[in-house]
Short mmCIF file of C-alpha atoms in Angstrom, two decimals:
data_model
loop_
_atom_site.label_atom_id
_atom_site.label_comp_id
_atom_site.label_asym_id
_atom_site.label_seq_id
_atom_site.Cartn_x
_atom_site.Cartn_y
_atom_site.Cartn_z
CA MET T 1367 111.54 -106.00 47.08
CA LYS T 1368 112.65 -103.21 49.40
CA PRO T 1369 112.06 -99.62 48.25
CA LEU T 1370 114.97 -97.69 46.82
CA LEU T 1371 116.83 -95.44 49.21
CA HIS T 1372 116.36 -91.75 48.53
CA VAL T 1373 119.82 -90.60 49.52
CA PRO T 1374 122.45 -88.81 47.44
CA THR T 1375 124.70 -91.05 45.37
CA ILE T 1376 127.44 -90.31 42.87
CA SER T 1377 128.84 -92.18 39.88
CA VAL T 1378 131.86 -94.47 40.09
CA PRO T 1379 133.99 -92.11 37.94
CA GLU T 1380 133.11 -89.15 40.20
CA ALA T 1381 133.89 -91.21 43.31
CA LYS T 1382 137.24 -92.32 41.85
CA ALA T 1383 138.10 -88.71 40.96
CA ARG T 1384 137.37 -87.59 44.52
CA VAL T 1385 139.48 -90.41 45.99
CA GLU T 1386 142.34 -89.59 43.61
CA ARG T 1387 142.12 -85.89 44.56
CA PHE T 1388 142.21 -86.78 48.27
CA ARG T 1389 145.27 -89.00 47.81
CA LYS T 1390 147.02 -86.37 45.69
CA VAL T 1391 146.51 -83.67 48.32
CA LEU T 1392 147.84 -85.91 51.11
CA SER T 1393 150.78 -87.21 49.07
CA GLY T 1394 152.65 -83.99 49.83
CA ALA T 1395 152.27 -84.53 53.56
CA MET T 1396 153.08 -88.22 54.01
CA PRO T 1397 154.50 -91.26 52.25
CA GLU T 1398 152.14 -92.94 49.76
CA GLU T 1399 151.88 -96.13 51.82
CA ASN T 1400 150.68 -94.15 54.87
CA ILE T 1401 147.86 -92.34 53.10
CA PRO T 1402 144.59 -93.67 54.45
CA ARG T 1403 142.30 -95.19 51.85
CA ALA T 1404 139.14 -95.79 53.85
CA VAL T 1405 137.73 -96.91 57.18
CA LEU T 1406 135.39 -99.83 57.66
CA ILE T 1407 132.50 -99.01 59.99
CA PRO T 1408 130.97 -102.28 61.24
CA ILE T 1409 127.19 -102.22 60.76
CA ALA T 1410 126.62 -104.09 64.05
CA ASP T 1411 128.27 -101.21 65.91
CA ILE T 1412 126.18 -98.59 64.09
CA LEU T 1413 123.01 -100.59 64.84
CA ALA T 1414 124.02 -100.80 68.52
CA ILE T 1415 124.29 -97.00 68.68
CA ILE T 1416 120.90 -96.64 66.99
CA ASP T 1417 119.38 -99.13 69.44
CA LYS T 1418 120.84 -97.28 72.44
CA TYR T 1419 118.92 -94.11 71.51
CA GLN T 1420 115.68 -95.78 70.42
CA PHE T 1421 112.62 -95.63 72.66
CA THR T 1422 108.89 -96.26 72.61
CA ASP T 1423 106.72 -93.19 73.16
CA LYS T 1424 103.51 -93.09 75.20
CA ASP T 1425 101.48 -94.05 72.10
CA GLY T 1426 103.58 -97.16 71.49
CA ASN T 1427 105.47 -95.69 68.52
CA THR T 1428 109.16 -96.47 68.15
CA ARG T 1429 111.22 -93.28 68.05
CA ASN T 1430 114.89 -92.47 67.87
CA GLU T 1431 116.68 -89.51 69.43
CA LEU T 1432 119.38 -89.43 66.75
CA GLN T 1433 119.80 -87.42 63.58
CA GLY T 1434 122.76 -89.60 62.67
CA VAL T 1435 126.39 -90.15 63.60
CA ARG T 1436 129.41 -87.95 62.94
CA ALA T 1437 132.85 -89.31 62.10
CA TYR T 1438 135.91 -87.45 63.38
CA PHE T 1439 139.13 -88.50 61.68
CA ALA T 1440 141.90 -89.22 64.15
CA ILE T 1441 145.37 -90.74 64.30
CA LYS T 1442 146.32 -93.12 67.07
CA GLU T 1443 149.62 -92.44 68.78
CA ALA T 1444 152.33 -94.70 67.42
CA ASP T 1445 154.50 -97.00 69.44
CA GLU T 1446 157.26 -99.37 68.33
CA ASN T 1447 154.83 -102.08 67.20
CA LEU T 1448 151.95 -99.98 65.90
CA PRO T 1449 152.17 -97.50 63.02
CA ASN T 1450 150.06 -94.38 63.06
CA ASP T 1451 146.58 -95.58 62.14
CA VAL T 1452 143.95 -93.21 60.81
CA THR T 1453 140.60 -94.04 62.33
CA ALA T 1454 137.20 -92.43 62.43
CA LEU T 1455 135.85 -91.74 65.89
CA ILE T 1456 132.08 -92.14 65.74
CA VAL T 1457 129.86 -89.86 67.81
CA PRO T 1458 126.05 -89.98 67.92
CA VAL T 1459 124.33 -86.73 66.88
CA ASN T 1460 121.04 -85.65 68.45
CA LEU T 1461 118.04 -84.23 66.60
CA LYS T 1462 119.40 -80.69 67.09
CA GLY T 1463 122.63 -81.63 65.27
CA GLN T 1464 124.75 -81.68 68.44
CA ASP T 1465 127.31 -84.34 69.33
CA ILE T 1466 126.28 -86.61 72.18
CA ILE T 1467 129.45 -87.06 74.23
CA ASN T 1468 128.04 -87.99 77.68
CA THR T 1469 131.12 -87.60 79.81
CA ASN T 1470 132.09 -86.29 83.21
CA TYR T 1471 135.36 -84.98 81.76
CA ALA T 1472 134.20 -81.39 82.22
CA LEU T 1473 133.96 -82.17 85.92
CA GLY T 1474 137.60 -83.21 86.03
CA ASP T 1475 137.12 -86.92 85.47
CA ASP T 1476 139.30 -88.67 82.90
CA ASP T 1477 136.29 -90.82 82.06
CA VAL T 1478 136.46 -93.41 79.29
CA ASP T 1479 132.73 -94.10 79.67
CA THR T 1480 131.70 -91.77 76.85
CA ASP T 1481 129.71 -91.96 73.64
CA ILE T 1482 132.86 -91.51 71.55
CA TYR T 1483 133.24 -94.82 69.73
CA ASP T 1484 136.50 -96.15 68.30
CA PHE T 1485 135.42 -99.26 66.42
CA THR T 1486 136.42 -98.37 62.88
CA LYS T 1487 139.00 -100.42 61.04
CA PRO T 1488 141.42 -98.52 58.79
CA CYS T 1489 142.51 -99.33 55.26
CA PRO T 1490 145.32 -100.14 54.78
CA ASP T 1491 144.75 -103.20 56.91
CA VAL T 1492 141.06 -103.86 56.23
CA CYS T 1493 140.76 -103.12 52.49
CA ASP T 1494 139.03 -104.26 49.33
CA PRO T 1495 141.79 -104.06 46.70
CA GLU T 1496 139.25 -105.15 44.05
CA SER T 1497 137.11 -102.04 44.61
CA PRO T 1498 137.15 -99.45 41.82
CA LEU T 1499 137.74 -96.88 44.60
CA PHE T 1500 141.00 -98.58 45.64
CA VAL T 1501 142.99 -96.28 43.37
CA PRO T 1502 146.79 -96.21 43.19
#
């Protein structure tokens, strides 16, 4: 059996209350059906980011240069066939707590080869309507 994770968790009732509060706050700004419920973050993509910043030190120990990842909430620009989708842009965070962007944009390049990842899938669209957190 794997050891228990020692990370903060909350109860289902507390989680539901937070989700309900979030939806209530946003209900004044947009129609109910447009309020984002969640974003799915594919584990394979997170593992790929972790792998990119993993290295072996001179003593043969595996190390990682990341503290974690940061999610920036964003809305894609709508067109006729695509509604505004809330996504989370994922950015790796170094051990000093700084975003790793890796771009030449500051040099005037409109470079899409960055470490700003857009692989999340929004809910509505990719949802679990059976989840206790899928509140009305």
